Each structure stands twice: as C-alpha cells, then as structure tokens.
XYZ file of C-alpha atoms in Angstrom:
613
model
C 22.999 -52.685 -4.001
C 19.499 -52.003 -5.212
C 19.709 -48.548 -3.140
C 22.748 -47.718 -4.897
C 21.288 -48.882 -8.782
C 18.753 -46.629 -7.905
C 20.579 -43.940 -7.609
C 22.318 -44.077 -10.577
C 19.018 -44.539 -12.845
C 17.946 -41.313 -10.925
C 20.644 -39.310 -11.553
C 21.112 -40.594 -15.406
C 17.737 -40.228 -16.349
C 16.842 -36.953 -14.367
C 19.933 -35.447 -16.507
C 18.972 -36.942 -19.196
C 15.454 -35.410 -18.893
C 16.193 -32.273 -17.535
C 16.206 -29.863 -20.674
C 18.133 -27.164 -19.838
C 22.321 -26.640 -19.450
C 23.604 -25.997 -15.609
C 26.709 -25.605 -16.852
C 25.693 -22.368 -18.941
C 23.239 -21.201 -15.788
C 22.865 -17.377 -15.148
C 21.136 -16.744 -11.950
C 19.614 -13.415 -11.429
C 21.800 -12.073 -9.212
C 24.623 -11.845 -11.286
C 22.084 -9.273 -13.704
C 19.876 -8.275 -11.679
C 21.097 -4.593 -11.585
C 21.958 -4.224 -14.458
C 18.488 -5.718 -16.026
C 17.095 -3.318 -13.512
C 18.692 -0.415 -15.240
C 17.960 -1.574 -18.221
C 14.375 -2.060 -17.524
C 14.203 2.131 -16.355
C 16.075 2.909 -19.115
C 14.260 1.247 -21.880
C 11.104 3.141 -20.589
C 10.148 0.929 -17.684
C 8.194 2.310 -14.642
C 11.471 3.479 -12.268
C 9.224 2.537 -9.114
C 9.484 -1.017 -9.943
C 11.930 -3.109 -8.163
C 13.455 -6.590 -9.702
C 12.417 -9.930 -7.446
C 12.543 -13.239 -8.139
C 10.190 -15.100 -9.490
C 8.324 -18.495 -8.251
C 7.945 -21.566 -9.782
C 4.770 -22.793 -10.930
C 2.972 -25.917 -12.328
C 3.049 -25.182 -16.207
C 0.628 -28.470 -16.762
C 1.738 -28.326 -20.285
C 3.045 -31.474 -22.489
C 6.113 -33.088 -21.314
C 8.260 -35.246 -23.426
C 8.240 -38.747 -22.748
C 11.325 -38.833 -20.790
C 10.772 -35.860 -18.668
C 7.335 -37.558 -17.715
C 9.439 -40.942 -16.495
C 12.005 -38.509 -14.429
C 8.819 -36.587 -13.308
C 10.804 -33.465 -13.762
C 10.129 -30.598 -15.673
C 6.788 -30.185 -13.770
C 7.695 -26.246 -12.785
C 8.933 -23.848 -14.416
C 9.223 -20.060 -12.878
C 8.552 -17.073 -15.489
C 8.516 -13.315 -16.089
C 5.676 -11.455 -15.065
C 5.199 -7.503 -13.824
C 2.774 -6.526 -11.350
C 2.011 -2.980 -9.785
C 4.774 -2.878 -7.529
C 7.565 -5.790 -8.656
C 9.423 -6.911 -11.837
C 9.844 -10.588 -11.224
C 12.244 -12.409 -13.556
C 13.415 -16.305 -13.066
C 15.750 -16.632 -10.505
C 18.251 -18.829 -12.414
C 17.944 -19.394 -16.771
C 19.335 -22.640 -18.123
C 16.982 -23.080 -21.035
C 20.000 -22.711 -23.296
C 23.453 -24.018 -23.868
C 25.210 -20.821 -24.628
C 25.904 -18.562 -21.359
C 25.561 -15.480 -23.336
C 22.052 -16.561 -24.579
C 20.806 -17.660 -21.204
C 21.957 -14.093 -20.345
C 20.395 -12.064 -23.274
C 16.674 -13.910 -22.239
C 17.505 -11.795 -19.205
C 18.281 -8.493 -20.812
C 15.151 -9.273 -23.345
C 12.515 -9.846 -20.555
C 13.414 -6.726 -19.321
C 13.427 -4.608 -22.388
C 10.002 -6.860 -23.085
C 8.480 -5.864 -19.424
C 9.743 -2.350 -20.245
C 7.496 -1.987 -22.944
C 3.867 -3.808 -22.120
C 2.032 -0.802 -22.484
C -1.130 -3.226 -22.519
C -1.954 -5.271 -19.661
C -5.486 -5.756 -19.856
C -5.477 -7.692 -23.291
C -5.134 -11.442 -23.873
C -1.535 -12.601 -22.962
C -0.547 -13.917 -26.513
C -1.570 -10.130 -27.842
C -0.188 -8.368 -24.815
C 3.053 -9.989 -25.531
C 3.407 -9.817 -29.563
C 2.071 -6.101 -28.911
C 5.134 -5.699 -26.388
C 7.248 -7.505 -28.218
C 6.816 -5.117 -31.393
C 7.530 -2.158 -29.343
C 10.553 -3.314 -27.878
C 12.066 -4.086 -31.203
C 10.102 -0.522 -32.346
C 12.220 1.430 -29.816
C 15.394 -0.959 -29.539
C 16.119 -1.999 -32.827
C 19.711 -3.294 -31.881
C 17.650 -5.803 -29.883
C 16.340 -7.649 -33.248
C 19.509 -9.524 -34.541
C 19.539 -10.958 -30.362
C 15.974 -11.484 -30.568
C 15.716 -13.786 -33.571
C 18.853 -15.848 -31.809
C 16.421 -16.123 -28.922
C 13.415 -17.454 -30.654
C 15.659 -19.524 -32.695
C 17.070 -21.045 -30.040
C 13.828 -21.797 -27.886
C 11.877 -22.972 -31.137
C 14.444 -25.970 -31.303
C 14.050 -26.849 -27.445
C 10.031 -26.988 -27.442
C 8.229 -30.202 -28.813
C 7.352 -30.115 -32.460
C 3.619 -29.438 -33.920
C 3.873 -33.114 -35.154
C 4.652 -34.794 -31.937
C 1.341 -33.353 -30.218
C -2.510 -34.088 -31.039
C -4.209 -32.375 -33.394
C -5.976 -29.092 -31.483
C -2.720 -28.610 -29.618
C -0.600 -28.544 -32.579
C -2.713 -25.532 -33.731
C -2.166 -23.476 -30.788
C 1.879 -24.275 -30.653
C 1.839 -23.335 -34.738
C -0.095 -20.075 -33.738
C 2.168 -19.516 -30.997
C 5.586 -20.032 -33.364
C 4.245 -17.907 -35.552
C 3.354 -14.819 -33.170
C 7.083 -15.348 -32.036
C 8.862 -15.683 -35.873
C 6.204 -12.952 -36.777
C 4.619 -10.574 -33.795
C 1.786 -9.285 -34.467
C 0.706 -11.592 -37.049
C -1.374 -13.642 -34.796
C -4.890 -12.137 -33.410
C -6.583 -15.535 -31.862
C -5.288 -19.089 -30.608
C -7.402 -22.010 -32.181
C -9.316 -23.354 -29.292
C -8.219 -26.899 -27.641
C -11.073 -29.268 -28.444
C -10.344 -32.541 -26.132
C -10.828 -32.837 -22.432
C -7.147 -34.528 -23.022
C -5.656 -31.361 -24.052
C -3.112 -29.484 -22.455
C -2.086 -25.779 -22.637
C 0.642 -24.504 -24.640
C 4.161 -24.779 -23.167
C 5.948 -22.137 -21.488
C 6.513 -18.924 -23.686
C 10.305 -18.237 -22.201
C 10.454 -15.384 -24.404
C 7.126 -13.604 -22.675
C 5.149 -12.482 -19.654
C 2.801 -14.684 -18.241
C -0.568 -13.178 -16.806
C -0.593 -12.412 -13.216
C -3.002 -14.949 -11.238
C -6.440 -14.354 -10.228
C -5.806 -15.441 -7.010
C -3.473 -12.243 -5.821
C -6.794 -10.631 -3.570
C -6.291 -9.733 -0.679
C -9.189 -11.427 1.711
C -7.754 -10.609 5.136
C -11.052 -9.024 6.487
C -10.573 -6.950 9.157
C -7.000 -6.624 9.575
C -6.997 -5.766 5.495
C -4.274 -3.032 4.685
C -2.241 -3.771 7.594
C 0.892 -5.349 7.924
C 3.071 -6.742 10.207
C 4.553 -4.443 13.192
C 8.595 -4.050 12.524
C 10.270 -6.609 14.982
C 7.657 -9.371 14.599
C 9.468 -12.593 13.884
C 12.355 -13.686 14.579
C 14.130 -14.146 11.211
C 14.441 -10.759 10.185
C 17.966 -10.688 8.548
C 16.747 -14.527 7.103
C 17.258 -14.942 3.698
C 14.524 -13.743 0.963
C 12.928 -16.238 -0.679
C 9.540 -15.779 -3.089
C 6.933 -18.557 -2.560
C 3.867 -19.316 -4.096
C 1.118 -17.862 -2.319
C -2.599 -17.068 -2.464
C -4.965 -15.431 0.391
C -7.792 -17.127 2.164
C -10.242 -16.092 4.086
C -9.734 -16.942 8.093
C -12.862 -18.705 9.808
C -14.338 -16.778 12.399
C -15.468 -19.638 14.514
C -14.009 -19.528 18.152
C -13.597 -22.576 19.223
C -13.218 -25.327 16.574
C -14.806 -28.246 16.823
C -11.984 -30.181 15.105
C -9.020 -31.972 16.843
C -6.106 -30.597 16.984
C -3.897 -33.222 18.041
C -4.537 -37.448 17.780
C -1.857 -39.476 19.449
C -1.587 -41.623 16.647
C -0.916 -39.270 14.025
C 2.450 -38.890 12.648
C 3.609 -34.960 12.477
C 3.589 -33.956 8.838
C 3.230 -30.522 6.895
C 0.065 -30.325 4.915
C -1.993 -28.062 2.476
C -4.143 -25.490 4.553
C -7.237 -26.297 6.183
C -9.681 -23.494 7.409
C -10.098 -23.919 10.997
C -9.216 -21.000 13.528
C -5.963 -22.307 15.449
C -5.110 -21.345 18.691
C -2.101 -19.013 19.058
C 1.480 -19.868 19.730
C 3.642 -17.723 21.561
C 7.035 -18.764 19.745
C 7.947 -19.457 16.220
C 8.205 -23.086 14.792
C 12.187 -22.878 13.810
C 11.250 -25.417 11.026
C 8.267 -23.543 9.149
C 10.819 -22.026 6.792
C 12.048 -25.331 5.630
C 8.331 -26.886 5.596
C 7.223 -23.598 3.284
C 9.932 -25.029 0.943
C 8.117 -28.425 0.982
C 4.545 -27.156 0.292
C 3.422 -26.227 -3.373
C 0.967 -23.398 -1.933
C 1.258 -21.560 0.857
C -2.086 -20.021 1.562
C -1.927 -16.493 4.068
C -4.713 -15.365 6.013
C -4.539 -12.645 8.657
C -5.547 -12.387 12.247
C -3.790 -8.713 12.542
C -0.800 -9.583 14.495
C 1.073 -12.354 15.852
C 0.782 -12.736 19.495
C 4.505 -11.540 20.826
C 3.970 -8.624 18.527
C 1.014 -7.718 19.968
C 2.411 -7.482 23.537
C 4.954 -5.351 22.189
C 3.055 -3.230 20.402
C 0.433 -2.551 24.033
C 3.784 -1.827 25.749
C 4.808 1.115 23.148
C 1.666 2.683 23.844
C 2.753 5.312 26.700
C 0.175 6.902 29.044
C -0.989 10.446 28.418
C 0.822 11.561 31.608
C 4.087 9.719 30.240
C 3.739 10.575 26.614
C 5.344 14.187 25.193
C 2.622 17.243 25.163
C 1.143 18.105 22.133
C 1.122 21.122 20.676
C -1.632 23.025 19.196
C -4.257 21.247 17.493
C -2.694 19.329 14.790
C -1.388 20.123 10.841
C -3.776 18.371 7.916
C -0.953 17.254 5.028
C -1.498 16.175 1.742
C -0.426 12.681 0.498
C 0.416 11.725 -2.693
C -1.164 8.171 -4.064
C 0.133 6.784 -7.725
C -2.266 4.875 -8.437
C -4.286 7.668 -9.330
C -1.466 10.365 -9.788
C -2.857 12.689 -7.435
C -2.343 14.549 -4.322
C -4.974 13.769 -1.763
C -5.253 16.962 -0.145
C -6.287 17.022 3.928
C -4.994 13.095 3.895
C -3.026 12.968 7.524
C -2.505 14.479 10.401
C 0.712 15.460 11.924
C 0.859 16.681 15.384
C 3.961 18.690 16.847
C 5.319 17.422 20.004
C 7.390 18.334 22.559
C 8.938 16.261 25.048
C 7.144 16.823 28.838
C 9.339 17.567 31.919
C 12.636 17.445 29.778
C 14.126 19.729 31.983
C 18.100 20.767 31.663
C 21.140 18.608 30.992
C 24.716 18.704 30.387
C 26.447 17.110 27.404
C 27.353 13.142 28.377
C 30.973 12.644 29.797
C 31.345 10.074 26.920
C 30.771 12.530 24.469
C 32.788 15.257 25.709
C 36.213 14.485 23.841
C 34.934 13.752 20.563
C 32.444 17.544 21.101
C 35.907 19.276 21.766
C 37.300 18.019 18.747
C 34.443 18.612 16.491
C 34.298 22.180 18.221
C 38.233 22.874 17.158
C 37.236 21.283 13.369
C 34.035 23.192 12.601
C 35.787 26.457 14.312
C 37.830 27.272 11.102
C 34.134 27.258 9.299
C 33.228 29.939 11.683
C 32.412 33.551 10.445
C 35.395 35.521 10.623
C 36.338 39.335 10.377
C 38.103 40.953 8.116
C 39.406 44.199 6.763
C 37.857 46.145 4.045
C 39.983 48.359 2.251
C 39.303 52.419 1.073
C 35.901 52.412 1.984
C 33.728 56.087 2.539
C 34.024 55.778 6.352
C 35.713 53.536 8.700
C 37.105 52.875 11.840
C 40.646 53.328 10.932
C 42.262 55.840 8.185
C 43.610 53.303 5.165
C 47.214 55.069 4.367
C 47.575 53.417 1.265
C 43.543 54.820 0.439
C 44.391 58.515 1.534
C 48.060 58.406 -0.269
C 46.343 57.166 -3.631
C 43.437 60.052 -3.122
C 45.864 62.971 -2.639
C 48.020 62.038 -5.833
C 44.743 62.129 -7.885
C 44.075 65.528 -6.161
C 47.314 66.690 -6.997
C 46.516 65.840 -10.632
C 43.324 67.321 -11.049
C 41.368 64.160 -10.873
C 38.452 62.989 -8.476
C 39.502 60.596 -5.450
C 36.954 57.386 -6.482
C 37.209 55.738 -3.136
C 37.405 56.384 0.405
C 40.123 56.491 2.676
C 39.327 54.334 5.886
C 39.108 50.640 6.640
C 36.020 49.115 7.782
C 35.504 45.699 9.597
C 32.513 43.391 7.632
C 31.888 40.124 9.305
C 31.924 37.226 6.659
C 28.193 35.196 7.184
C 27.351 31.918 5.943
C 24.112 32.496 4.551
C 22.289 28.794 4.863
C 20.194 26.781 7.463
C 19.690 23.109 8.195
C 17.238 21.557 9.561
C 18.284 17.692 10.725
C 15.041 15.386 10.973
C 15.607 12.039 12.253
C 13.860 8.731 12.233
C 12.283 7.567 15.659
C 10.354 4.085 14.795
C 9.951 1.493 16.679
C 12.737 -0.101 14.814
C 15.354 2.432 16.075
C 14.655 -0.121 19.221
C 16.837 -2.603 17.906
C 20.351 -3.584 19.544
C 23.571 -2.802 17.782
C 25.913 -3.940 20.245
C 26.041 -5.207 23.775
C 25.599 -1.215 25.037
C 23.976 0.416 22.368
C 20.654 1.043 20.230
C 20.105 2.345 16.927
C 18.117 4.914 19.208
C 21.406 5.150 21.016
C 23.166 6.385 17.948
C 21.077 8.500 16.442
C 20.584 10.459 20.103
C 24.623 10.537 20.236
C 24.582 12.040 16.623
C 22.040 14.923 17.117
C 24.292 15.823 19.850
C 27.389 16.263 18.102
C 25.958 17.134 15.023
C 24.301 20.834 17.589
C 27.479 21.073 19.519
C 29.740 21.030 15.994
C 26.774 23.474 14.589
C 26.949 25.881 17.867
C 30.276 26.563 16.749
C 29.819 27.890 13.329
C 26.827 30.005 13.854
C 25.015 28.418 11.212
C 21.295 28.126 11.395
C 19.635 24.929 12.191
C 16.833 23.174 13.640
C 16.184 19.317 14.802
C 13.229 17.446 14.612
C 12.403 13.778 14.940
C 9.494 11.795 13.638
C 7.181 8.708 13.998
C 3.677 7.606 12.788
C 1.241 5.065 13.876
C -1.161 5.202 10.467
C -2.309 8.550 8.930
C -4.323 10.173 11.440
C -1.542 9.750 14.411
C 2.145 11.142 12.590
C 4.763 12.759 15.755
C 6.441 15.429 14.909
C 8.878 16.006 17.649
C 10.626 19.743 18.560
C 14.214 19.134 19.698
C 15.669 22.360 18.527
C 13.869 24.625 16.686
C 15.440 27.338 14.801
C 15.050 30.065 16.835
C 15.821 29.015 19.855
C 19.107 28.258 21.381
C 21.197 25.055 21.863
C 21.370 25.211 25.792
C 20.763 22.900 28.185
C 17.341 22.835 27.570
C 17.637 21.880 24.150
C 20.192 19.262 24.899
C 17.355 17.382 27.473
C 14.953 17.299 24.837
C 17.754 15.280 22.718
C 18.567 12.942 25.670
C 14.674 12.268 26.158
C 14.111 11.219 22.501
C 13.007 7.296 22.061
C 11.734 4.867 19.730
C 7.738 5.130 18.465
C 5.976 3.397 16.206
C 6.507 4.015 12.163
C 8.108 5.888 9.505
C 5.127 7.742 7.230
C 8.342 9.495 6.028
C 6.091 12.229 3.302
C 4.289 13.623 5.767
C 7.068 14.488 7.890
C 9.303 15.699 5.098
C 6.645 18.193 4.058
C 5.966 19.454 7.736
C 9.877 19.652 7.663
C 9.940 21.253 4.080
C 7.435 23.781 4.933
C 9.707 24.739 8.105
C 13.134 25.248 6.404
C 11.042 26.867 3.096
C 10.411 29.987 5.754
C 14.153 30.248 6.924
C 16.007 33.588 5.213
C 19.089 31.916 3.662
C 20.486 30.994 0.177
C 21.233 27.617 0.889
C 18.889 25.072 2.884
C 19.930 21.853 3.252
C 17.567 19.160 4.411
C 19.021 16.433 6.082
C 16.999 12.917 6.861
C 18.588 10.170 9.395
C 16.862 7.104 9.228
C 17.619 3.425 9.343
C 14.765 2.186 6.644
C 12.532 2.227 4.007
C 9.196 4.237 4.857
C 6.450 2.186 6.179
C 3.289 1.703 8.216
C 0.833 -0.197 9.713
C -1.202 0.252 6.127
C -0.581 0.519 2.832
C 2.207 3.116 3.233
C 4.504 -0.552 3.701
C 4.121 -1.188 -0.404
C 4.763 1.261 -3.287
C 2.299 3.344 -2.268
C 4.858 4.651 0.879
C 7.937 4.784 -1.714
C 6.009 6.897 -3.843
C 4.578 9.471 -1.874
C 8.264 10.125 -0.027
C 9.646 10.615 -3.581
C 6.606 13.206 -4.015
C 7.329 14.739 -0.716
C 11.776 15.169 -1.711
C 10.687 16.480 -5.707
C 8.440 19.135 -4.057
C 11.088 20.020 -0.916
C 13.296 20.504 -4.696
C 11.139 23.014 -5.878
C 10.494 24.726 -2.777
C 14.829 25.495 -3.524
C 15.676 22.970 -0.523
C 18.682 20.541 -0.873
C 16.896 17.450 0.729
C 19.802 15.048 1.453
C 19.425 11.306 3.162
C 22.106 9.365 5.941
C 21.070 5.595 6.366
C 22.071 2.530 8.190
C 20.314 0.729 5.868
C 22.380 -1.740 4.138
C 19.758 -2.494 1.762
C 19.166 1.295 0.767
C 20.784 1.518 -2.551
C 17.377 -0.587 -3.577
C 15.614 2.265 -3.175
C 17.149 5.157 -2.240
C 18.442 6.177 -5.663
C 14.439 6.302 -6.911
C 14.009 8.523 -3.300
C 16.908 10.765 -3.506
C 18.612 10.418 -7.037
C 22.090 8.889 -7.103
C 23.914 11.511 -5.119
C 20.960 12.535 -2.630
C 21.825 9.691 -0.283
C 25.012 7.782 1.857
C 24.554 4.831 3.450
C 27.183 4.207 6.786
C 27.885 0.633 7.267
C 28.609 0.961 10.481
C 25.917 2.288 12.584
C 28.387 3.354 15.326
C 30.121 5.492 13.018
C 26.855 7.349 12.498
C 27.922 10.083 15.321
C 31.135 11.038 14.367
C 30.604 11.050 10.562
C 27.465 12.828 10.896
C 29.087 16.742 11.343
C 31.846 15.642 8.939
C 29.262 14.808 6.018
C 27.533 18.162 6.686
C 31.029 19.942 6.284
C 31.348 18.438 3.225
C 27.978 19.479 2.184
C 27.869 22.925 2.717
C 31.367 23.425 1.540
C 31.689 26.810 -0.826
C-alpha cells in the first residue's frame, strides 16, 4: 500500500512540477528538415548539419515545487558549433503546438544569423536576434508571441533575491528590447544562481570540447569497429580526458565484495577487452558525463586493421612515382597545394578472364538494350561526291540546267557514321567498408565488382568512351588509385581480370581521387564527360578527413570537376546520403539505390538515362 501511495504522489507532483505541455510536444524529427532548410536559406552556413542536442545541468532557480519533484534539473538547448547545428530534441515549453514549433523555426533563423561568436552570449544573442528580425521581418509578429509566451513561464524578478532579480530584469529586457542591453549586473552572493535558461537563444559552447587524446589525436575509429553500427544515434554529454600512461596500475581492479555498478571516470590505464560490454549503451544513459580518452584503436579493430595490410609481393604494383594533389581545408578557405599523395596502381598477376557464368544472361540483355544506342549509318543525300548517284539529286540538277540556273548541290549519296561524342569515366569506392556482408553470398565488394562488369560489357556495345578506376586511402600520404580500364585501352580479357581482382582497402579520401579522376576525363576529346562516383558512404579517414573538413574538400573537388566542363554525377548505397549528398552533389547530382543488389543491373540503365540526347 505504501509502494502504491508512493506512486501516486510521484506521478501527481512530478506533473504537477514539470513545466512544460507533452501533450503539445514537437520533437525534432518531425522539423528537422525543414528547420534545416530553413537554417541554409536564411543565410546559414550550408555545411552544417542539424543534431540533437544534450541535456545539461542549468543550476539555475527552480520553483519550489520543481525542487520537491527534483525535476527540472536539465534542460537541453540550441547551440552551433563548427561542424553541427544542435537544436533540442523534443520542445514542450509551451502549451500551443504551433508555438512549441515556431521556437524551432526561430532557433534556426536565430543560429542562421550569429554572425558573432566570440562576444559575450547575452550580446551575441540580442546582436543575432536583431539581424534575424533585420533580414526576416515576417519573423517579428512570431517572435514577440515567443517571448511573450516564455516571459510568463520563467519566475518573476520579485520571487528571486535581490542581485538575481537584476540579471533576469536585464535579461527581459534584452528579449522585449534587443540590443538595448550592453552588461548583466553582476550576482553578489555566494547563494546566487545563474539566470534561467534563455529558450529563445544560443547558449555558449563549453570549454571543455578539446580534444586531449595525445598521440592518437586526429584519428578516429577504423570503419567496422564496434559492433552497433546500425544502433541508434543518440548525443551524450561528453568531455575529453587525458589517458594515464602508466602500464601497469597499481590499483585493483576487481574486490570480491564490491557490488558491480557504473561510475564517473577514474584515470587509471585499464587493461583491454576483446568484446564489447552489450550493456555500456544503457549505462552511458545512466551517467551524467561521459568522459572519452583515446588509446588509438580498440583491440578487435586493431587485428583487423594488421590483416588489411597486404605484403609487397601480394599488394598491386605501383606505378610511377606518385601524383602530389591539392586539398582544400575551410577553415582557412584555401587550397593547400602539394597536400597528398595519390599513387596509381595496377593490380599484379591479374592475368585474363572470361565474364562470370552468373553474369552472362543479364550481359546479353544489356548488350541487346544498349545496341539501339550504338552509332549507326546512314544516308546523306545530294552531296559533291558519293558512293552512289542520288536520282532524285541529279533529276533536280538537270531541271535547273535546263532553266539556266546553277545546280547548288551534288548528285551522289554518301554514307556518314552518326558518333556519340562523350566519355565516362566510372570511379568506384574500394574501403574497407565495401567488406561488409549484404547477404548470405554477397559483399558490398561483391556488388560493386558485378556492376563494373556490366556497366563495360553494356559500354563495349555502344562504342562510347570510358575508363574505370577504383580508389582507397589510408591518410594523406598513402591514397590508391587503381587502373581497371583505362581509356585507351580495350575491354578484353585482360581488362575484365583486373575487375575480378578488385577488393576492399582501407578509406575513402574521396577529393583527392575525384581530382586525379577529374584531371583524367578533363584530357578526353568529347563534348560531353560524365563523371560517375559509386560509393557506399560519406568520405572519411583515419584523420580529420572523418569531420567537415572531408565533406568540404569533396564538395571543392565536384565544383572544380564543374568548371573543368565535367558532369560529376554520384550512385550510393547509402541510406543515409540525402544528409549530405545534396551539399556534395546539388539536388540532382546524386541517386541513392536501396537495394544494394540492385546496384548491377541499374547501374548501365542510369547511365542510359544520363547521356540521353
């Protein structure tokens, strides 16, 4: 009975307490692209994605009932970084839907314009805030609502001490009036607390963002490490620390008596373990903190990642020396000239090899599709010399004769051949994560090998020019550039082996090998060049390239392949590319296939389409 009393109280005065309306809740997922495009189009930086945000310890002044509920401790707000927009994952503060939905649409339009950063949060914001309404001014009338509304929901000037009732006046005002305020009074008491949450603003990002991961800074984790890659995403709180480098602790790591719990982080060096704790997700959800530190990699990815290194006399020969490629970093909007190194390969000892017996039907049909694109022959009509006398030509000719006028055209019929001036070169993606299992038969590697072939024998029957090259990275100085056709050789045997030998490597460092591939098609004689990228990912690598920084310089790489006169054209696996692809490739630059194992069979069809007259 005194379980179930307890309950109740719980429940009633948690609700009671709670300050916000779950039955007018918009969660972020229901705007999220939409306050995405409304965040580019109001100005915002385009390379910004949308995330949640966490929740954090506001340590402001609760009212007297939230304090007996202890609720209302958290609270997650807006805030921008260099790479993410993060916005609260559900809004509740107010009892009107629409309004709970408009904070959403403001923060972005808000974040869109905070032009200054570096100054003190309450100017930052007012100075946002006034050039929001500047540029938007159909924003005001849902502004005012806004600070209307949260003014009524925060605790009155006359329900808080004295020094703290100065700062929430100051802070009313700057919201009624932006601009207006240039300094918050100073809290006086050691009992003071800081102002409550602005919902209407950005909070500052926190201090604690470094990274300290010593020597395995800039790196992060090989794809396939873990075990939860499809889990869902989830934002945490999170700061790094630094790891200790003594090698064998002196502290126990185990007592008999000691119950198992999940605890804040303590800096001693732990010992690895070979498989993942299937609980840690649920025990991250328990802790207020998580606190990182790096050791490099965990220990199953290490193994894997020794086992992709081949031997020289198993690896594909190099050829010539190497190509030095630029790079293009945002953070200080320029090109870094001589930044990587991309080496041309070719694959050792392919040798010869017939098309697979699995593929053979689905070749002959793609061979009787793509046949009607073929160059054909045709007759041209009263032309100065011929193979064949044109009667209708000559008949025309000796009527003007008979006139008195000049023939003006010939009288014989010439054959011309009907070309389709443009070239293609196909580069594909060859990562490490091209290793991963689609089925019970097949890889992604699988796929993509099966597509490259029917994409050359569909090709071989047009005439058309193309070439195929695959790619991988492992950091800057170590990008593969691999030569499975190139254009002026044949598709033969030979060229089929080099297909069949291709197989997963390491990265994607996708700029480097779209300019190596750029520079290629730029030098091919045809009107139309069409650039066509497989992959199944965003770019990434073992550094930096895995942030922004990799987004960024790809987009570089496909705006100058643009004005080089290329057509540079994406096919992905990835069901997650429309976060990013659009920003790579511009809306109609990409297609995503759901199903990998479609991959091979759409593959010629989608090049049809895109080289249709």
């Amino acid at each position: 009975m005194e379980e179930f009393v307890g309950k109740l109280w719980h429940n009633w005065v948690t609700k009671a307490a709670a300050g916000h309306y779950p039955q007018a809740a918009v969660k972020l997922a229901e705007v999220e692209k939409t306050a995405g495009i409304l965040f580019r189009a109001f100005g915002g930086d385009p390379g910004l994605k949308v995330a949640a945000a966490t929740s954090e310890e506001h340590g402001a002044r609760r009212r007297w009932l939230q304090r007996l509920a202890g609720s209302n401790e958290k609270i997650a707000q807006a805030r921008r970084d260099a790479e993410t927009l993060r916005l609260p994952p559900e809004i509740a503060a107010f009892p009107e839907k629409a309004l709970n939905r408009d904070l959403y649409l403001w923060l972005a339009a808000l974040a869109a314009n905070d032009v200054a950063p570096e100054e003190a949060w309450f100017i930052r914001n007012q100075q946002a805030t006034l050039a929001a309404l500047a540029a938007l001014p159909g924003l005001r009338p849902r502004y005012e609502r806004l600070v209307a509304a949260h003014l009524a929901g925060r605790i009155a000037p006359s329900q808080l001490q004295a020094d703290e009732a100065a700062q929430e006046a100051a802070l009313r005002q700057a919201l009624q009036q932006p601009g207006s305020v240039s300094g918050l009074p100073p809290l006086t008491s050691r009992q003071s607390r800081p102002p409550q949450p602005m919902l209407l603003w950005l909070v500052a990002n926190p201090a604690h963002g470094t990274d300290k991961r010593g020597k395995g800074d800039g790196e992060t984790p090989p794809e396939g490490s873990g075990t939860n890659a499809e889990a869902e995403k989830e934002a945490f709180k999170a700061e790094q620390v630094d790891k200790p480098d003594n090698k064998a602790p002196v502290l126990a790591m185990f007592r008999a008596e000691s119950l198992p719990t999940w605890a804040e982080y303590v800096r001693v060096n732990r010992a690895f373990d070979e498989d993942e704790d299937p609980n840690a997700r649920n025990a991250a959800k328990d802790l207020d903190r998580l606190s990182l530190t790096g050791d490099g990699q965990t220990a199953k990815s290490r193994v894997k990642f020794d086992l992709d290194l081949p031997s020289a006399a198993e690896d594909d020969s190099p050829v010539g020396p190497g190509i030095a490629l630029p790079e293009w970093d945002y953070r200080s909007n320029q090109l870094l000239a001589e930044h990587c190194h991309l080496q041309p390969m070719v694959a050792q000892d392919a040798g010869h090899a017939a098309l697979p017996p699995e593929l053979a039907a689905t070749a002959k049909k793609l061979r009787g599709q793509f046949a009607a694109l073929a160059p054909q022959r045709r007759w041209l009509k009263a032309q100065p010399d011929g193979a064949e006398l044109d009667v209708d030509a000559c008949v025309r000719n000796h009527a003007d004769r008979a006139s008195g006028h000049t023939p003006e055209t010939g009288g014989y019929l010439a054959q011309a051949r009907c070309e389709r001036d443009l070239a293609c070169l196909l580069l594909a993606d060859l990562s490490m994560s091209t290793d991963a299992w689609i089925s019970d038969t097949h890889r992604i590697v699988d796929v993509i090998r099966d597509s490259l072939l029917l994409f050359s024998e569909a090709l071989s029957t047009t005439g058309d020019r193309f070439g195929i090259y695959g790619f991988s990275s492992l950091r800057r100085q170590n990008i593969r550039f691999h030569l499975l056709k190139d254009f002026n050789g044949r598709y033969d045997a030979a060229a089929r082996a080099r297909i069949l030998a291709i197989k997963p490597g390491f990265y994607t460092r996708m700029g480097a090998a779209l300019r190596q591939a750029a520079s290629i098609l730029a030098e091919q004689p045809a009107n139309r060049r069409l650039l066509l990228i497989i992959t199944d990912g965003k770019p990434n690598d073992l550094d930096l390239y895995d942030s922004r920084y990799g987004i960024e310089d790809t987009r570089m790489a496909v705006h100058e392949a643009r004005r080089l006169g290329l057509t540079p054209f994406c096919v992905t696996i990835d069901r997650e590319a429309g976060a990013y692809l659009p920003y790579l490739f511009g809306p109609a630059g990409f297609c995503v296939i759901r199903k990998p194992e479609d991959l091979p069979r759409r593959l010629p069809l989608l090049y049809a389409q895109l080289t249709r007259d």
